Short mmCIF file of C-alpha atoms in Angstrom, two decimals:
data_model
loop_
_atom_site.label_atom_id
_atom_site.label_comp_id
_atom_site.label_asym_id
_atom_site.label_seq_id
_atom_site.Cartn_x
_atom_site.Cartn_y
_atom_site.Cartn_z
CA UNK A 217 -19.51 2.28 29.11
CA UNK A 218 -18.79 -1.27 28.07
CA UNK A 219 -15.24 -2.53 28.67
CA UNK A 220 -13.90 -4.93 26.05
CA UNK A 221 -10.97 -7.21 26.79
CA UNK A 222 -9.27 -9.16 24.01
CA UNK A 223 -6.79 -11.99 24.36
CA UNK A 224 -4.11 -12.77 23.54
CA UNK A 225 -2.68 -9.36 22.63
CA UNK A 226 -0.25 -10.93 20.16
CA UNK A 227 -0.25 -14.23 18.31
CA UNK A 228 2.43 -15.69 16.05
CA UNK A 229 1.39 -18.63 13.91
CA UNK A 230 3.01 -20.91 11.43
CA UNK A 231 1.12 -21.11 8.17
CA UNK A 232 -1.48 -23.88 8.38
CA UNK A 233 -1.97 -23.63 12.15
CA UNK A 234 -5.31 -23.09 13.89
CA UNK A 235 -5.98 -20.46 16.55
CA UNK A 236 -8.65 -19.03 18.82
CA UNK A 237 -9.08 -15.36 19.74
CA UNK A 238 -11.23 -14.36 22.68
CA UNK A 239 -13.25 -11.27 23.54
CA UNK A 240 -14.77 -10.63 26.98
CA UNK A 241 -17.32 -7.91 27.74
CA UNK A 242 -17.93 -6.22 31.08
CA UNK A 243 -21.70 -6.19 30.56
CA UNK A 244 -24.38 -7.37 28.16
CA UNK A 245 -23.86 -6.23 24.61
CA UNK A 246 -25.62 -6.39 21.31
CA UNK A 247 -24.43 -5.50 17.84
CA UNK A 248 -21.31 -7.59 18.47
CA UNK A 249 -18.91 -7.53 15.54
CA UNK A 250 -15.49 -8.95 14.67
CA UNK A 251 -13.23 -6.97 12.33
CA UNK A 252 -9.90 -7.56 10.62
CA UNK A 253 -7.69 -4.52 10.13
CA UNK A 254 -5.28 -5.16 7.30
CA UNK A 255 -1.80 -3.63 7.03
CA UNK A 256 -3.30 -0.74 5.03
CA UNK A 257 -5.55 0.17 7.94
CA UNK A 258 -8.82 -0.96 6.41
CA UNK A 259 -11.35 -2.35 8.91
CA UNK A 260 -13.08 -5.28 7.29
CA UNK A 261 -16.27 -6.79 8.69
CA UNK A 262 -15.81 -10.45 9.52
CA UNK A 263 -18.90 -11.28 11.54
CA UNK A 264 -21.97 -9.61 12.97
CA UNK A 265 -22.71 -12.09 15.73
CA UNK A 266 -24.76 -10.97 18.76
CA UNK A 267 -25.30 -14.65 19.60
CA UNK A 268 -24.77 -18.12 18.23
CA UNK A 269 -22.24 -19.46 15.76
CA UNK A 270 -21.39 -18.41 12.22
CA UNK A 271 -18.87 -19.67 9.71
CA UNK A 272 -17.30 -18.01 6.69
CA UNK A 273 -14.70 -20.13 4.96
CA UNK A 274 -11.76 -20.76 7.27
CA UNK A 275 -13.13 -18.36 9.87
CA UNK A 276 -15.87 -19.00 12.37
CA UNK A 277 -17.17 -17.19 15.43
CA UNK A 278 -19.22 -18.09 18.49
CA UNK A 279 -20.87 -15.69 20.90
CA UNK A 280 -22.23 -16.79 24.27
CA UNK A 281 -24.24 -13.72 25.15
CA UNK A 282 -25.29 -14.93 28.61
CA UNK A 283 -21.63 -15.32 29.60
CA UNK A 284 -20.53 -12.12 27.83
CA UNK A 285 -17.83 -13.50 25.57
CA UNK A 286 -17.15 -14.24 21.95
CA UNK A 287 -14.56 -16.41 20.21
CA UNK A 288 -13.06 -16.13 16.74
CA UNK A 289 -11.53 -19.27 15.22
CA UNK A 290 -8.99 -19.18 12.43
CA UNK A 291 -8.30 -22.54 10.81
CA UNK A 292 -5.48 -23.42 8.41
CA UNK A 293 -4.05 -19.92 8.75
CA UNK A 294 -2.51 -18.17 5.76
CA UNK A 295 -0.11 -15.24 5.57
CA UNK A 296 -2.97 -13.07 4.35
CA UNK A 297 -4.65 -13.59 7.74
CA UNK A 298 -1.99 -11.37 9.32
CA UNK A 299 -3.20 -8.11 10.81
CA UNK A 300 -5.08 -6.90 13.84
CA UNK A 301 -8.37 -8.48 14.85
CA UNK A 302 -10.84 -6.35 16.78
CA UNK A 303 -14.07 -7.24 18.49
CA UNK A 304 -16.60 -4.57 19.38
CA UNK A 305 -19.93 -4.47 21.15
CA UNK A 306 -22.63 -2.02 22.06
CA UNK A 307 -24.44 -1.44 25.34
CA UNK A 308 -28.14 -1.77 24.44
CA UNK A 309 -28.76 1.64 26.04
CA UNK A 310 -25.97 3.41 24.20
CA UNK A 311 -25.15 4.43 20.66
CA UNK A 312 -21.48 3.74 20.35
CA UNK A 313 -19.72 0.50 19.49
CA UNK A 314 -16.87 -0.04 21.99
CA UNK A 315 -13.72 -1.72 20.72
CA UNK A 316 -11.15 -3.89 22.38
CA UNK A 317 -7.42 -3.21 22.04
CA UNK A 318 -7.11 -5.88 19.38
CA UNK A 319 -5.13 -9.09 18.83
CA UNK A 320 -2.18 -8.72 16.46
CA UNK A 321 -1.82 -11.90 14.41
CA UNK A 322 1.33 -12.67 12.47
CA UNK A 323 1.26 -15.73 10.21
CA UNK A 324 4.68 -16.90 9.05
CA UNK A 325 5.22 -18.87 5.85
CA UNK B 172 -22.38 -1.42 -4.40
CA UNK B 173 -20.23 1.42 -3.06
CA UNK B 174 -19.01 1.28 0.49
CA UNK B 175 -18.27 4.10 2.89
CA UNK B 176 -16.00 6.62 1.20
CA UNK B 177 -13.66 8.96 3.06
CA UNK B 178 -11.50 11.78 1.78
CA UNK B 179 -8.77 12.75 1.80
CA UNK B 180 -6.96 9.48 2.38
CA UNK B 181 -3.99 11.31 3.92
CA UNK B 182 -3.74 14.81 5.34
CA UNK B 183 -0.68 16.61 6.66
CA UNK B 184 -1.38 19.79 8.58
CA UNK B 185 0.86 22.24 10.34
CA UNK B 186 0.04 22.81 13.97
CA UNK B 187 -2.62 25.47 14.26
CA UNK B 188 -4.22 24.81 10.88
CA UNK B 189 -7.86 23.85 10.49
CA UNK B 190 -8.76 20.61 8.68
CA UNK B 191 -11.98 19.15 7.29
CA UNK B 192 -12.48 15.42 6.76
CA UNK B 193 -15.29 14.11 4.61
CA UNK B 194 -17.37 10.95 4.86
CA UNK B 195 -19.81 9.61 2.27
CA UNK B 196 -21.85 6.84 3.93
CA UNK B 197 -23.52 3.97 2.16
CA UNK B 198 -26.63 5.27 0.45
CA UNK B 199 -29.74 5.00 2.63
CA UNK B 200 -27.86 4.39 5.85
CA UNK B 201 -29.51 6.20 8.73
CA UNK B 202 -26.71 6.00 11.29
CA UNK B 203 -23.26 7.54 10.92
CA UNK B 204 -20.35 7.35 13.35
CA UNK B 205 -16.92 8.99 13.60
CA UNK B 206 -14.08 7.21 15.36
CA UNK B 207 -10.48 8.16 16.12
CA UNK B 208 -7.76 5.51 16.07
CA UNK B 209 -4.35 6.28 17.54
CA UNK B 210 -1.38 4.15 16.52
CA UNK B 211 -1.48 0.71 18.09
CA UNK B 212 -4.89 1.18 19.69
CA UNK B 213 -8.47 0.30 18.96
CA UNK B 214 -10.86 2.86 17.47
CA UNK B 215 -12.38 5.30 19.95
CA UNK B 216 -15.86 6.72 19.50
CA UNK B 217 -16.16 10.43 18.70
CA UNK B 218 -19.74 11.16 17.67
CA UNK B 219 -22.98 9.66 16.31
CA UNK B 220 -25.59 10.97 13.86
CA UNK B 221 -29.04 9.62 13.21
CA UNK B 222 -29.93 11.18 9.86
CA UNK B 223 -29.03 14.88 10.35
CA UNK B 224 -29.36 14.85 14.13
CA UNK B 225 -26.19 14.60 16.19
CA UNK B 226 -27.42 12.47 19.06
CA UNK B 227 -24.14 11.79 20.83
CA UNK B 228 -20.98 13.87 20.78
CA UNK B 229 -19.62 12.64 24.09
CA UNK B 230 -16.42 11.33 22.51
CA UNK B 231 -15.23 14.58 20.96
CA UNK B 232 -11.99 15.34 22.82
CA UNK B 233 -12.30 19.12 22.86
CA UNK B 234 -14.31 22.02 21.51
CA UNK B 235 -11.84 22.20 18.63
CA UNK B 236 -13.63 19.19 17.16
CA UNK B 237 -16.89 19.74 15.32
CA UNK B 238 -18.97 17.40 13.17
CA UNK B 239 -22.00 17.94 10.99
CA UNK B 240 -24.32 16.04 8.67
CA UNK B 241 -26.66 18.76 7.45
CA UNK B 242 -28.71 16.76 4.94
CA UNK B 243 -28.53 13.40 6.63
CA UNK B 244 -26.05 11.98 4.14
CA UNK B 245 -22.48 13.30 3.77
CA UNK B 246 -20.74 14.21 7.02
CA UNK B 247 -17.77 16.45 7.74
CA UNK B 248 -15.49 16.29 10.77
CA UNK B 249 -13.70 19.58 11.34
CA UNK B 250 -10.73 20.08 13.62
CA UNK B 251 -9.75 23.64 14.40
CA UNK B 252 -6.27 24.78 15.42
CA UNK B 253 -4.84 21.28 15.07
CA UNK B 254 -2.40 20.01 17.69
CA UNK B 255 0.15 17.20 17.47
CA UNK B 256 -2.00 15.00 19.70
CA UNK B 257 -4.70 15.11 17.00
CA UNK B 258 -2.51 12.94 14.76
CA UNK B 259 -4.46 9.72 14.23
CA UNK B 260 -6.58 7.85 11.73
CA UNK B 261 -10.15 9.14 11.60
CA UNK B 262 -12.67 6.46 10.68
CA UNK B 263 -16.23 6.92 9.54
CA UNK B 264 -18.83 4.16 9.72
CA UNK B 265 -22.45 3.89 8.67
CA UNK B 266 -25.23 1.52 9.56
CA UNK B 267 -28.61 0.89 8.02
CA UNK B 268 -30.68 0.95 11.18
CA UNK B 269 -31.27 3.39 13.99
CA UNK B 270 -29.99 2.57 17.44
CA UNK B 271 -31.56 2.60 20.85
CA UNK B 272 -34.83 0.73 20.76
CA UNK B 273 -34.64 -0.21 17.10
CA UNK B 274 -33.26 -3.27 15.40
CA UNK B 275 -29.52 -3.19 15.06
CA UNK B 276 -27.40 -3.82 12.05
CA UNK B 277 -23.66 -4.01 11.50
CA UNK B 278 -21.39 -0.98 11.13
CA UNK B 279 -19.49 -0.62 7.85
CA UNK B 280 -16.26 1.36 8.02
CA UNK B 281 -14.51 3.48 5.44
CA UNK B 282 -10.76 3.32 4.80
CA UNK B 283 -10.12 6.27 7.09
CA UNK B 284 -8.20 9.53 6.83
CA UNK B 285 -4.70 9.49 8.28
CA UNK B 286 -4.05 12.92 9.80
CA UNK B 287 -0.51 13.95 10.65
CA UNK B 288 0.02 17.23 12.45
CA UNK B 289 3.57 18.56 12.22
#
């Protein structure tokens, strides 16, 4: 199956800072998604982004499908951005979405 | 509209007990997935349903795990003779479209059921 590598594993930010999270895939994927898991364990959809660039408020994401990676940008971080960020992708010939190990983001006031 | 609903939110079971976890997907969603998330790790795939058909159960860790979706809507994940290693959060997700050869659409996850086996 698809291997998903996320970096960095941990990120500590001062409120207001910008950051970039990266996700590498071992093979071509579709149905690429970014999620935020809040401290209560809820997995929240951030982006469905098999290719291209999308923006939603202070968050944006870029996927370069031909090079098998995706980036998540957090600008002007806030304490509510804390939590674990997961990316996940699906082999076109498979059913399951495979997740990375996550990036734990801590934003300090 | 309503999202994916899971119940119970928390479940404590004594080792050896059977448990049943319920998932109500978003109405009209064809695809339904179960995932298991251990503490500090990413979700791991358990099984996939397309309507009532279980098309992939390759992620079920043992024959103590059983899932069904008899009418193509609500799904139940059953764990028999629970063991301590079954302690995890069990996540259900649904998606509008079929997979494999059909247009894809994003997965929407429920809040999960946290299972603790003592």
